PDB file of C-alpha atoms (C1' of nucleotides) in Angstrom:
ATOM      1  CA  MET A   1     -62.241 178.635 -93.394  1.00  0.00           C
ATOM      2  CA  SER A   2     -65.430 179.527 -91.615  1.00  0.00           C
ATOM      3  CA  ALA A   3     -65.579 179.533 -87.841  1.00  0.00           C
ATOM      4  CA  LYS A   4     -68.492 177.575 -86.502  1.00  0.00           C
ATOM      5  CA  PRO A   5     -71.445 179.745 -85.437  1.00  0.00           C
ATOM      6  CA  VAL A   6     -71.664 180.540 -81.760  1.00  0.00           C
ATOM      7  CA  LYS A   7     -74.638 178.840 -80.117  1.00  0.00           C
ATOM      8  CA  ARG A   8     -77.057 181.026 -78.205  1.00  0.00           C
ATOM      9  CA  ASN A   9     -79.302 180.147 -75.336  1.00  0.00           C
ATOM     10  CA  THR A  10     -82.948 180.813 -76.071  1.00  0.00           C
ATOM     11  CA  TRP A  11     -86.007 180.088 -74.002  1.00  0.00           C
ATOM     12  CA  GLN A  12     -87.347 178.043 -76.904  1.00  0.00           C
ATOM     13  CA  ARG A  13     -84.576 175.515 -76.805  1.00  0.00           C
ATOM     14  CA  GLU A  14     -84.880 175.342 -73.038  1.00  0.00           C
ATOM     15  CA  ALA A  15     -88.603 174.778 -73.335  1.00  0.00           C
ATOM     16  CA  VAL A  16     -88.071 171.860 -75.686  1.00  0.00           C
ATOM     17  CA  ARG A  17     -85.469 170.382 -73.391  1.00  0.00           C
ATOM     18  CA  GLU A  18     -87.781 170.636 -70.401  1.00  0.00           C
ATOM     19  CA  ALA A  19     -90.732 169.220 -72.285  1.00  0.00           C
ATOM     20  CA  LEU A  20     -88.616 166.257 -73.291  1.00  0.00           C
ATOM     21  CA  ASN A  21     -87.492 165.670 -69.743  1.00  0.00           C
ATOM     22  CA  GLY A  22     -91.080 165.883 -68.574  1.00  0.00           C
ATOM     23  CA  SER A  23     -92.110 163.006 -70.771  1.00  0.00           C
ATOM     24  CA  ASP A  24     -91.148 159.444 -69.974  1.00  0.00           C
ATOM     25  CA  GLY A  25     -91.747 158.038 -73.424  1.00  0.00           C
ATOM     26  CA  PHE A  26     -90.865 158.794 -77.002  1.00  0.00           C
ATOM     27  CA  ILE A  27     -92.751 161.659 -78.593  1.00  0.00           C
ATOM     28  CA  SER A  28     -92.948 163.157 -82.061  1.00  0.00           C
ATOM     29  CA  ALA A  29     -91.896 166.688 -82.910  1.00  0.00           C
ATOM     30  CA  GLN A  30     -95.457 167.573 -83.808  1.00  0.00           C
ATOM     31  CA  ASN A  31     -96.922 166.251 -80.582  1.00  0.00           C
ATOM     32  CA  LEU A  32     -94.277 168.002 -78.548  1.00  0.00           C
ATOM     33  CA  HIS A  33     -95.113 171.200 -80.382  1.00  0.00           C
ATOM     34  CA  SER A  34     -98.814 170.739 -79.668  1.00  0.00           C
ATOM     35  CA  GLU A  35     -98.151 170.185 -75.984  1.00  0.00           C
ATOM     36  CA  LEU A  36     -96.032 173.290 -75.763  1.00  0.00           C
ATOM     37  CA  ARG A  37     -98.673 175.372 -77.512  1.00  0.00           C
ATOM     38  CA  LEU A  38    -101.407 174.017 -75.265  1.00  0.00           C
ATOM     39  CA  ALA A  39     -99.228 174.915 -72.305  1.00  0.00           C
ATOM     40  CA  GLY A  40     -99.258 178.496 -73.484  1.00  0.00           C
ATOM     41  CA  SER A  41     -95.957 178.632 -75.268  1.00  0.00           C
ATOM     42  CA  ALA A  42     -95.705 180.566 -78.510  1.00  0.00           C
ATOM     43  CA  ILE A  43     -92.923 178.423 -79.892  1.00  0.00           C
ATOM     44  CA  GLY A  44     -92.979 177.636 -83.601  1.00  0.00           C
ATOM     45  CA  LEU A  45     -93.047 174.198 -85.161  1.00  0.00           C
ATOM     46  CA  ALA A  46     -89.875 174.710 -87.159  1.00  0.00           C
ATOM     47  CA  THR A  47     -88.047 175.652 -84.003  1.00  0.00           C
ATOM     48  CA  VAL A  48     -89.163 172.474 -82.281  1.00  0.00           C
ATOM     49  CA  TYR A  49     -87.825 170.462 -85.183  1.00  0.00           C
ATOM     50  CA  ARG A  50     -84.537 172.336 -85.069  1.00  0.00           C
ATOM     51  CA  ALA A  51     -84.182 171.979 -81.310  1.00  0.00           C
ATOM     52  CA  LEU A  52     -84.910 168.264 -81.374  1.00  0.00           C
ATOM     53  CA  THR A  53     -82.471 167.690 -84.205  1.00  0.00           C
ATOM     54  CA  ASP A  54     -79.782 169.563 -82.305  1.00  0.00           C
ATOM     55  CA  LEU A  55     -80.467 167.774 -79.046  1.00  0.00           C
ATOM     56  CA  ALA A  56     -80.304 164.450 -80.849  1.00  0.00           C
ATOM     57  CA  LEU A  57     -76.911 164.999 -82.377  1.00  0.00           C
ATOM     58  CA  GLU A  58     -75.536 166.599 -79.263  1.00  0.00           C
ATOM     59  CA  GLY A  59     -76.364 163.367 -77.520  1.00  0.00           C
ATOM     60  CA  GLU A  60     -78.954 164.825 -75.178  1.00  0.00           C
ATOM     61  CA  ALA A  61     -81.816 163.028 -76.831  1.00  0.00           C
ATOM     62  CA  ASP A  62     -82.395 159.683 -78.495  1.00  0.00           C
ATOM     63  CA  SER A  63     -84.404 159.351 -81.642  1.00  0.00           C
ATOM     64  CA  LEU A  64     -85.979 156.480 -83.473  1.00  0.00           C
ATOM     65  CA  GLN A  65     -88.122 155.942 -86.537  1.00  0.00           C
ATOM     66  CA  ALA A  66     -91.613 154.596 -86.020  1.00  0.00           C
ATOM     67  CA  GLU A  67     -94.361 154.467 -88.584  1.00  0.00           C
ATOM     68  CA  GLY A  68     -92.788 157.017 -90.838  1.00  0.00           C
ATOM     69  CA  GLU A  69     -92.025 159.652 -88.261  1.00  0.00           C
ATOM     70  CA  SER A  70     -89.180 160.478 -85.908  1.00  0.00           C
ATOM     71  CA  LEU A  71     -89.747 160.136 -82.189  1.00  0.00           C
ATOM     72  CA  TYR A  72     -87.549 161.718 -79.541  1.00  0.00           C
ATOM     73  CA  ARG A  73     -86.807 161.154 -75.902  1.00  0.00           C
ATOM     74  CA  ALA A  74     -84.468 162.643 -73.326  1.00  0.00           C
ATOM     75  CA  CYS A  75     -81.637 160.329 -72.439  1.00  0.00           C
ATOM     76  CA  THR A  76     -78.660 160.049 -70.185  1.00  0.00           C
ATOM     77  CA  PRO A  77     -75.905 161.637 -72.253  1.00  0.00           C
ATOM     78  CA  GLY A  78     -72.561 160.150 -73.056  1.00  0.00           C
ATOM     79  CA  GLN A  79     -73.328 156.503 -73.042  1.00  0.00           C
ATOM     80  CA  HIS A  80     -74.504 154.355 -75.875  1.00  0.00           C
ATOM     81  CA  HIS A  81     -77.647 152.425 -75.162  1.00  0.00           C
ATOM     82  CA  HIS A  82     -80.798 151.050 -76.709  1.00  0.00           C
ATOM     83  CA  HIS A  83     -84.460 150.983 -75.784  1.00  0.00           C
ATOM     84  CA  LEU A  84     -87.271 148.703 -74.858  1.00  0.00           C
ATOM     85  CA  ILE A  85     -90.387 150.533 -75.999  1.00  0.00           C
ATOM     86  CA  CYS A  86     -94.063 149.938 -75.358  1.00  0.00           C
ATOM     87  CA  ARG A  87     -96.007 149.903 -78.605  1.00  0.00           C
ATOM     88  CA  THR A  88     -99.116 151.195 -76.887  1.00  0.00           C
ATOM     89  CA  CYS A  89     -98.110 153.915 -74.451  1.00  0.00           C
ATOM     90  CA  GLY A  90     -94.642 154.752 -75.703  1.00  0.00           C
ATOM     91  CA  LEU A  91     -93.008 154.018 -72.358  1.00  0.00           C
ATOM     92  CA  ALA A  92     -89.316 153.426 -72.874  1.00  0.00           C
ATOM     93  CA  VAL A  93     -86.698 151.673 -70.804  1.00  0.00           C
ATOM     94  CA  GLU A  94     -83.030 152.239 -71.480  1.00  0.00           C
ATOM     95  CA  ILE A  95     -81.142 149.030 -71.879  1.00  0.00           C
ATOM     96  CA  GLU A  96     -77.469 148.365 -72.253  1.00  0.00           C
ATOM     97  CA  ALA A  97     -76.182 145.525 -74.322  1.00  0.00           C
ATOM     98  CA  ASP A  98     -72.465 145.206 -74.531  1.00  0.00           C
ATOM     99  CA  ALA A  99     -72.936 141.782 -76.039  1.00  0.00           C
ATOM    100  CA  VAL A 100     -74.959 143.230 -78.871  1.00  0.00           C
ATOM    101  CA  GLU A 101     -72.471 146.011 -79.473  1.00  0.00           C
ATOM    102  CA  GLN A 102     -69.672 143.542 -79.860  1.00  0.00           C
ATOM    103  CA  TRP A 103     -71.742 141.211 -81.945  1.00  0.00           C
ATOM    104  CA  ALA A 104     -72.501 144.030 -84.371  1.00  0.00           C
ATOM    105  CA  GLN A 105     -68.855 144.969 -84.712  1.00  0.00           C
ATOM    106  CA  THR A 106     -67.815 141.378 -85.155  1.00  0.00           C
ATOM    107  CA  ILE A 107     -70.394 140.503 -87.772  1.00  0.00           C
ATOM    108  CA  ALA A 108     -69.571 143.658 -89.733  1.00  0.00           C
ATOM    109  CA  ALA A 109     -65.849 142.968 -89.698  1.00  0.00           C
ATOM    110  CA  LYS A 110     -66.391 139.377 -90.708  1.00  0.00           C
ATOM    111  CA  HIS A 111     -68.063 140.534 -93.910  1.00  0.00           C
ATOM    112  CA  GLY A 112     -65.509 143.213 -94.669  1.00  0.00           C
ATOM    113  CA  PHE A 113     -67.707 146.113 -93.610  1.00  0.00           C
ATOM    114  CA  THR A 114     -66.197 149.182 -91.993  1.00  0.00           C
ATOM    115  CA  GLN A 115     -67.597 152.105 -90.032  1.00  0.00           C
ATOM    116  CA  ALA A 116     -70.307 149.916 -88.624  1.00  0.00           C
ATOM    117  CA  THR A 117     -73.233 151.381 -86.769  1.00  0.00           C
ATOM    118  CA  HIS A 118     -76.385 149.628 -85.750  1.00  0.00           C
ATOM    119  CA  VAL A 119     -80.032 150.087 -84.999  1.00  0.00           C
ATOM    120  CA  VAL A 120     -81.350 147.954 -82.184  1.00  0.00           C
ATOM    121  CA  ASP A 121     -84.758 148.493 -80.648  1.00  0.00           C
ATOM    122  CA  VAL A 122     -87.060 146.128 -78.833  1.00  0.00           C
ATOM    123  CA  PHE A 123     -90.799 146.764 -78.996  1.00  0.00           C
ATOM    124  CA  GLY A 124     -93.497 145.143 -76.938  1.00  0.00           C
ATOM    125  CA  LEU A 125     -96.324 145.774 -74.525  1.00  0.00           C
ATOM    126  CA  CYS A 126     -95.330 146.984 -71.098  1.00  0.00           C
ATOM    127  CA  ALA A 127     -96.728 145.196 -68.041  1.00  0.00           C
ATOM    128  CA  ASN A 128     -99.437 147.785 -67.606  1.00  0.00           C
ATOM    129  CA  CYS A 129    -100.600 147.845 -71.207  1.00  0.00           C
ATOM    130  CA  THR A 130    -100.532 144.060 -71.266  1.00  0.00           C
ATOM    131  CA  LEU A 131    -103.099 144.014 -68.472  1.00  0.00           C
ATOM    132  CA  ILE A 132    -105.284 146.640 -70.085  1.00  0.00           C
ATOM    133  CA  SER A 133    -105.415 144.934 -73.451  1.00  0.00           C
ATOM    134  CA  SER A 134    -106.354 141.550 -72.040  1.00  0.00           C
TER     135      SER A 134
ATOM    136  CA  MET B   1    -119.822 139.514 -93.295  1.00  0.00           C
ATOM    137  CA  SER B   2    -117.429 140.239 -96.089  1.00  0.00           C
ATOM    138  CA  ALA B   3    -115.378 137.470 -97.635  1.00  0.00           C
ATOM    139  CA  LYS B   4    -111.808 138.439 -98.275  1.00  0.00           C
ATOM    140  CA  PRO B   5    -111.145 139.518-101.846  1.00  0.00           C
ATOM    141  CA  VAL B   6    -109.716 136.908-104.178  1.00  0.00           C
ATOM    142  CA  LYS B   7    -106.162 137.718-105.226  1.00  0.00           C
ATOM    143  CA  ARG B   8    -105.484 137.904-108.925  1.00  0.00           C
ATOM    144  CA  ASN B   9    -102.242 137.315-110.773  1.00  0.00           C
ATOM    145  CA  THR B  10    -101.181 140.282-112.824  1.00  0.00           C
ATOM    146  CA  TRP B  11     -98.036 140.842-114.832  1.00  0.00           C
ATOM    147  CA  GLN B  12     -97.395 143.971-112.779  1.00  0.00           C
ATOM    148  CA  ARG B  13     -97.012 142.120-109.521  1.00  0.00           C
ATOM    149  CA  GLU B  14     -94.841 139.550-111.224  1.00  0.00           C
ATOM    150  CA  ALA B  15     -92.680 142.314-112.663  1.00  0.00           C
ATOM    151  CA  VAL B  16     -92.122 143.798-109.236  1.00  0.00           C
ATOM    152  CA  ARG B  17     -91.269 140.413-107.806  1.00  0.00           C
ATOM    153  CA  GLU B  18     -88.740 139.772-110.542  1.00  0.00           C
ATOM    154  CA  ALA B  19     -87.213 143.210-110.259  1.00  0.00           C
ATOM    155  CA  LEU B  20     -86.744 142.651-106.546  1.00  0.00           C
ATOM    156  CA  ASN B  21     -85.104 139.299-107.111  1.00  0.00           C
ATOM    157  CA  GLY B  22     -82.824 140.857-109.699  1.00  0.00           C
ATOM    158  CA  SER B  23     -81.433 143.320-107.200  1.00  0.00           C
ATOM    159  CA  ASP B  24     -79.024 142.281-104.512  1.00  0.00           C
ATOM    160  CA  GLY B  25     -79.508 145.273-102.255  1.00  0.00           C
ATOM    161  CA  PHE B  26     -82.317 147.215-100.686  1.00  0.00           C
ATOM    162  CA  ILE B  27     -84.138 149.542-103.026  1.00  0.00           C
ATOM    163  CA  SER B  28     -86.834 152.153-102.665  1.00  0.00           C
ATOM    164  CA  ALA B  29     -90.238 151.937-104.276  1.00  0.00           C
ATOM    165  CA  GLN B  30     -89.466 154.952-106.410  1.00  0.00           C
ATOM    166  CA  ASN B  31     -86.166 153.625-107.666  1.00  0.00           C
ATOM    167  CA  LEU B  32     -87.694 150.267-108.430  1.00  0.00           C
ATOM    168  CA  HIS B  33     -90.402 152.047-110.373  1.00  0.00           C
ATOM    169  CA  SER B  34     -87.811 154.035-112.322  1.00  0.00           C
ATOM    170  CA  GLU B  35     -85.898 150.897-113.206  1.00  0.00           C
ATOM    171  CA  LEU B  36     -89.023 149.177-114.424  1.00  0.00           C
ATOM    172  CA  ARG B  37     -89.987 152.168-116.560  1.00  0.00           C
ATOM    173  CA  LEU B  38     -86.507 152.397-118.014  1.00  0.00           C
ATOM    174  CA  ALA B  39     -86.735 148.721-118.827  1.00  0.00           C
ATOM    175  CA  GLY B  40     -89.789 149.455-120.920  1.00  0.00           C
ATOM    176  CA  SER B  41     -92.505 148.550-118.465  1.00  0.00           C
ATOM    177  CA  ALA B  42     -95.613 150.694-118.308  1.00  0.00           C
ATOM    178  CA  ILE B  43     -96.266 149.916-114.669  1.00  0.00           C
ATOM    179  CA  GLY B  44     -97.585 152.710-112.471  1.00  0.00           C
ATOM    180  CA  LEU B  45     -95.961 154.046-109.351  1.00  0.00           C
ATOM    181  CA  ALA B  46     -98.946 153.350-107.117  1.00  0.00           C
ATOM    182  CA  THR B  47     -98.947 149.753-108.246  1.00  0.00           C
ATOM    183  CA  VAL B  48     -95.295 149.356-107.318  1.00  0.00           C
ATOM    184  CA  TYR B  49     -96.066 150.661-103.840  1.00  0.00           C
ATOM    185  CA  ARG B  50     -98.991 148.289-103.501  1.00  0.00           C
ATOM    186  CA  ALA B  51     -97.018 145.302-104.739  1.00  0.00           C
ATOM    187  CA  LEU B  52     -94.114 145.993-102.404  1.00  0.00           C
ATOM    188  CA  THR B  53     -96.407 146.421 -99.436  1.00  0.00           C
ATOM    189  CA  ASP B  54     -98.102 143.125-100.222  1.00  0.00           C
ATOM    190  CA  LEU B  55     -94.851 141.271-100.748  1.00  0.00           C
ATOM    191  CA  ALA B  56     -93.545 142.596 -97.470  1.00  0.00           C
ATOM    192  CA  LEU B  57     -96.443 141.396 -95.378  1.00  0.00           C
ATOM    193  CA  GLU B  58     -96.650 138.118 -97.223  1.00  0.00           C
ATOM    194  CA  GLY B  59     -93.089 137.515 -96.101  1.00  0.00           C
ATOM    195  CA  GLU B  60     -91.574 137.526 -99.565  1.00  0.00           C
ATOM    196  CA  ALA B  61     -89.709 140.753 -99.008  1.00  0.00           C
ATOM    197  CA  ASP B  62     -87.951 142.488 -96.174  1.00  0.00           C
ATOM    198  CA  SER B  63     -88.340 146.163 -95.573  1.00  0.00           C
ATOM    199  CA  LEU B  64     -86.493 148.696 -93.503  1.00  0.00           C
ATOM    200  CA  GLN B  65     -86.606 152.413 -92.869  1.00  0.00           C
ATOM    201  CA  ALA B  66     -83.643 154.471 -93.947  1.00  0.00           C
ATOM    202  CA  GLU B  67     -83.463 158.230 -94.132  1.00  0.00           C
ATOM    203  CA  GLY B  68     -87.181 158.703 -94.149  1.00  0.00           C
ATOM    204  CA  GLU B  69     -88.049 156.190 -96.823  1.00  0.00           C
ATOM    205  CA  SER B  70     -88.882 152.520 -96.984  1.00  0.00           C
ATOM    206  CA  LEU B  71     -86.469 150.178 -98.720  1.00  0.00           C
ATOM    207  CA  TYR B  72     -87.312 146.693 -99.894  1.00  0.00           C
ATOM    208  CA  ARG B  73     -85.433 143.558-100.757  1.00  0.00           C
ATOM    209  CA  ALA B  74     -86.331 140.019-101.736  1.00  0.00           C
ATOM    210  CA  CYS B  75     -85.644 137.575 -98.959  1.00  0.00           C
ATOM    211  CA  THR B  76     -85.664 133.905 -98.210  1.00  0.00           C
ATOM    212  CA  PRO B  77     -89.192 133.414 -96.876  1.00  0.00           C
ATOM    213  CA  GLY B  78     -90.093 131.746 -93.674  1.00  0.00           C
ATOM    214  CA  GLN B  79     -87.057 132.408 -91.600  1.00  0.00           C
ATOM    215  CA  HIS B  80     -86.380 135.342 -89.366  1.00  0.00           C
ATOM    216  CA  HIS B  81     -83.151 137.170 -90.059  1.00  0.00           C
ATOM    217  CA  HIS B  82     -81.514 140.569 -90.021  1.00  0.00           C
ATOM    218  CA  HIS B  83     -79.280 142.501 -92.373  1.00  0.00           C
ATOM    219  CA  LEU B  84     -75.866 144.003 -92.722  1.00  0.00           C
ATOM    220  CA  ILE B  85     -76.337 146.866 -95.142  1.00  0.00           C
ATOM    221  CA  CYS B  86     -73.901 149.084 -97.008  1.00  0.00           C
ATOM    222  CA  ARG B  87     -74.742 152.737 -96.501  1.00  0.00           C
ATOM    223  CA  THR B  88     -73.340 153.659 -99.892  1.00  0.00           C
ATOM    224  CA  CYS B  89     -74.407 151.033-102.403  1.00  0.00           C
ATOM    225  CA  GLY B  90     -77.227 149.342-100.521  1.00  0.00           C
ATOM    226  CA  LEU B  91     -75.648 145.908-100.693  1.00  0.00           C
ATOM    227  CA  ALA B  92     -77.193 143.696 -98.053  1.00  0.00           C
ATOM    228  CA  VAL B  93     -76.075 140.514 -96.385  1.00  0.00           C
ATOM    229  CA  GLU B  94     -78.544 138.378 -94.520  1.00  0.00           C
ATOM    230  CA  ILE B  95     -77.329 137.533 -91.073  1.00  0.00           C
ATOM    231  CA  GLU B  96     -78.746 135.256 -88.460  1.00  0.00           C
ATOM    232  CA  ALA B  97     -78.364 135.996 -84.826  1.00  0.00           C
ATOM    233  CA  ASP B  98     -79.909 133.516 -82.492  1.00  0.00           C
ATOM    234  CA  ALA B  99     -78.042 135.136 -79.636  1.00  0.00           C
ATOM    235  CA  VAL B 100     -79.690 138.467 -80.383  1.00  0.00           C
ATOM    236  CA  GLU B 101     -83.117 136.897 -80.713  1.00  0.00           C
ATOM    237  CA  GLN B 102     -82.830 135.352 -77.301  1.00  0.00           C
ATOM    238  CA  TRP B 103     -81.329 138.460 -75.780  1.00  0.00           C
ATOM    239  CA  ALA B 104     -84.308 140.486 -77.013  1.00  0.00           C
ATOM    240  CA  GLN B 105     -86.810 138.057 -75.568  1.00  0.00           C
ATOM    241  CA  THR B 106     -84.981 137.874 -72.275  1.00  0.00           C
ATOM    242  CA  ILE B 107     -84.585 141.599 -71.809  1.00  0.00           C
ATOM    243  CA  ALA B 108     -88.263 142.152 -72.657  1.00  0.00           C
ATOM    244  CA  ALA B 109     -89.441 139.525 -70.196  1.00  0.00           C
ATOM    245  CA  LYS B 110     -87.190 140.890 -67.484  1.00  0.00           C
ATOM    246  CA  HIS B 111     -88.975 144.234 -67.685  1.00  0.00           C
ATOM    247  CA  GLY B 112     -92.449 142.760 -67.833  1.00  0.00           C
ATOM    248  CA  PHE B 113     -92.929 143.366 -71.533  1.00  0.00           C
ATOM    249  CA  THR B 114     -94.921 140.930 -73.648  1.00  0.00           C
ATOM    250  CA  GLN B 115     -95.317 140.353 -77.376  1.00  0.00           C
ATOM    251  CA  ALA B 116     -91.777 141.459 -77.956  1.00  0.00           C
ATOM    252  CA  THR B 117     -90.508 142.150 -81.436  1.00  0.00           C
ATOM    253  CA  HIS B 118     -87.290 143.804 -82.388  1.00  0.00           C
ATOM    254  CA  VAL B 119     -85.553 145.837 -85.020  1.00  0.00           C
ATOM    255  CA  VAL B 120     -81.922 144.962 -85.555  1.00  0.00           C
ATOM    256  CA  ASP B 121     -79.942 146.278 -88.503  1.00  0.00           C
ATOM    257  CA  VAL B 122     -76.243 146.824 -88.936  1.00  0.00           C
ATOM    258  CA  PHE B 123     -75.088 149.543 -91.312  1.00  0.00           C
ATOM    259  CA  GLY B 124     -71.597 150.170 -92.606  1.00  0.00           C
ATOM    260  CA  LEU B 125     -69.485 150.432 -95.715  1.00  0.00           C
ATOM    261  CA  CYS B 126     -68.946 147.241 -97.642  1.00  0.00           C
ATOM    262  CA  ALA B 127     -65.412 146.263 -98.588  1.00  0.00           C
ATOM    263  CA  ASN B 128     -65.790 147.672-102.070  1.00  0.00           C
ATOM    264  CA  CYS B 129     -67.256 151.003-101.034  1.00  0.00           C
ATOM    265  CA  THR B 130     -64.615 151.297 -98.334  1.00  0.00           C
ATOM    266  CA  LEU B 131     -61.929 151.178-101.006  1.00  0.00           C
ATOM    267  CA  ILE B 132     -63.680 153.646-103.266  1.00  0.00           C
ATOM    268  CA  SER B 133     -64.213 156.225-100.562  1.00  0.00           C
ATOM    269  CA  SER B 134     -60.630 156.181 -99.355  1.00  0.00           C
TER     270      SER B 134
ATOM    271  C1'  DC C   1    -115.803 131.998-126.821  1.00  0.00           C
ATOM    272  C1'  DT C   2    -118.729 135.259-124.430  1.00  0.00           C
ATOM    273  C1'  DT C   3    -120.425 137.346-120.332  1.00  0.00           C
ATOM    274  C1'  DG C   4    -120.406 139.235-115.764  1.00  0.00           C
ATOM    275  C1'  DC C   5    -118.394 140.313-111.623  1.00  0.00           C
ATOM    276  C1'  DT C   6    -115.002 142.746-109.315  1.00  0.00           C
ATOM    277  C1'  DA C   7    -110.008 142.929-108.115  1.00  0.00           C
ATOM    278  C1'  DT C   8    -106.486 145.694-110.001  1.00  0.00           C
ATOM    279  C1'  DT C   9    -104.521 149.328-112.334  1.00  0.00           C
ATOM    280  C1'  DG C  10    -102.719 154.058-113.065  1.00  0.00           C
ATOM    281  C1'  DA C  11    -102.877 159.187-113.515  1.00  0.00           C
ATOM    282  C1'  DT C  12    -103.414 162.441-110.415  1.00  0.00           C
ATOM    283  C1'  DA C  13    -104.973 164.643-106.294  1.00  0.00           C
ATOM    284  C1'  DA C  14    -104.363 164.679-101.504  1.00  0.00           C
ATOM    285  C1'  DC C  15    -101.822 164.034 -97.351  1.00  0.00           C
ATOM    286  C1'  DG C  16     -98.347 164.395 -93.770  1.00  0.00           C
ATOM    287  C1'  DA C  17     -93.749 164.834 -92.024  1.00  0.00           C
ATOM    288  C1'  DA C  18     -89.872 167.491 -92.448  1.00  0.00           C
ATOM    289  C1'  DT C  19     -87.210 171.204 -94.451  1.00  0.00           C
ATOM    290  C1'  DC C  20     -86.418 175.717 -96.554  1.00  0.00           C
ATOM    291  C1'  DT C  21     -87.117 180.831 -97.077  1.00  0.00           C
ATOM    292  C1'  DC C  22     -86.545 185.150 -95.408  1.00  0.00           C
ATOM    293  C1'  DA C  23     -87.914 189.130 -92.938  1.00  0.00           C
ATOM    294  C1'  DT C  24     -88.003 189.978 -88.032  1.00  0.00           C
ATOM    295  C1'  DT C  25     -86.418 189.251 -83.382  1.00  0.00           C
ATOM    296  C1'  DA C  26     -83.313 188.853 -79.755  1.00  0.00           C
ATOM    297  C1'  DG C  27     -78.684 186.868 -77.494  1.00  0.00           C
ATOM    298  C1'  DC C  28     -74.547 188.516 -76.139  1.00  0.00           C
ATOM    299  C1'  DG C  29     -69.905 190.473 -76.358  1.00  0.00           C
ATOM    300  C1'  DG C  30     -67.918 194.932 -76.614  1.00  0.00           C
TER     301       DG C  30
ATOM    302  C1'  DC D   1     -76.544 201.017 -75.233  1.00  0.00           C
ATOM    303  C1'  DC D   2     -74.695 199.193 -79.983  1.00  0.00           C
ATOM    304  C1'  DG D   3     -73.901 196.198 -83.453  1.00  0.00           C
ATOM    305  C1'  DC D   4     -73.469 191.844 -85.221  1.00  0.00           C
ATOM    306  C1'  DT D   5     -75.617 187.784 -86.435  1.00  0.00           C
ATOM    307  C1'  DA D   6     -77.684 183.424 -84.599  1.00  0.00           C
ATOM    308  C1'  DA D   7     -82.240 182.118 -83.929  1.00  0.00           C
ATOM    309  C1'  DT D   8     -87.025 182.439 -84.642  1.00  0.00           C
ATOM    310  C1'  DG D   9     -91.521 181.584 -86.925  1.00  0.00           C
ATOM    311  C1'  DA D  10     -95.220 181.777 -90.418  1.00  0.00           C
ATOM    312  C1'  DG D  11     -95.770 180.050 -94.495  1.00  0.00           C
ATOM    313  C1'  DA D  12     -94.186 177.953 -98.757  1.00  0.00           C
ATOM    314  C1'  DT D  13     -91.940 173.933-100.517  1.00  0.00           C
ATOM    315  C1'  DT D  14     -90.178 169.326-101.024  1.00  0.00           C
ATOM    316  C1'  DC D  15     -90.782 164.553-100.986  1.00  0.00           C
ATOM    317  C1'  DG D  16     -92.420 159.913 -99.834  1.00  0.00           C
ATOM    318  C1'  DT D  17     -96.612 157.645 -99.567  1.00  0.00           C
ATOM    319  C1'  DT D  18    -101.581 156.892 -99.765  1.00  0.00           C
ATOM    320  C1'  DA D  19    -106.378 157.825-101.433  1.00  0.00           C
ATOM    321  C1'  DT D  20    -109.564 158.562-105.353  1.00  0.00           C
ATOM    322  C1'  DC D  21    -112.044 156.779-109.062  1.00  0.00           C
ATOM    323  C1'  DA D  22    -112.908 155.744-113.768  1.00  0.00           C
ATOM    324  C1'  DA D  23    -111.042 152.395-116.899  1.00  0.00           C
ATOM    325  C1'  DT D  24    -109.011 147.855-117.425  1.00  0.00           C
ATOM    326  C1'  DA D  25    -108.421 143.061-117.169  1.00  0.00           C
ATOM    327  C1'  DG D  26    -108.349 138.384-114.278  1.00  0.00           C
ATOM    328  C1'  DC D  27    -111.031 134.588-113.886  1.00  0.00           C
ATOM    329  C1'  DA D  28    -114.886 131.568-113.299  1.00  0.00           C
ATOM    330  C1'  DA D  29    -119.294 130.300-115.048  1.00  0.00           C
ATOM    331  C1'  DG D  30    -122.385 129.499-118.801  1.00  0.00           C
TER     332       DG D  30
END
DNA sequence: CTTGCTATTGATAACGAATCTCATTAGCGG
DNA sequence: CCGCTAATGAGATTCGTTATCAATAGCAAG
């Protein structure tokens, strides 16, 4: 059996983590990379992808699919939640929905499905963007 | 001003529609194209993409994003619904969830969001695939 | 039926997001 | 300071999807 590789702390991963925390909306790997480069960082694109993927499955970041690309956002770790996202500015609000969680489990079980997971996202225009677009 | 182009009926579009109706799960554009070719059709890949896109926004097909690609499925037009999808075989069950619809609207309004839409999909293993994988 | 207009097709090129390759770099325990 | 190897990064590669454009074929009018 192969022991799992020991993780190392690099400034690149820290930079990605900080950049994520500094943004209040969802952002793509490419945009995050651009921002870091503009800020003077010499980080590579592949590394940004790797860091975001890791953060996502470690539970430190949320990800969602929008228009064919993956968007990421820092999140409060440990608890399952969903998002209310502004279509225009990307602003995201974390929302909890115990009712929805249970509904998903129930509906899956009712149809004989096991290992149920779910994708629940609400999109709209935030108050600010609603004003601007009117 | 430009009048909107007049739609024409072609056997290709009809073939795609029929192929969709003949499948009971979600399917990718590429797989649908393969099936049609194997069935003897000379339809082109680009045409399959175009037909699926059209069907989706005409409301004759549902689409969802899974693992970086778009999947399509024929659906009962006119009514809003969600899906319970098998991760293994793609089998899909249409589910209605008035409670979820209202929850989405309520949560959006509470945070000042307008024009709310939502993405709700439940994934799991169907009864059959659960047996097979055990 | 024939003609004319143009929507549609399809082979292929182009595109973009994401991943892979692999030589080089650098974390970190000893 | 050494040595091991995880991590990096530039570029190549994969893969889904869309754009290009000449050829085809609906469809309405004559």
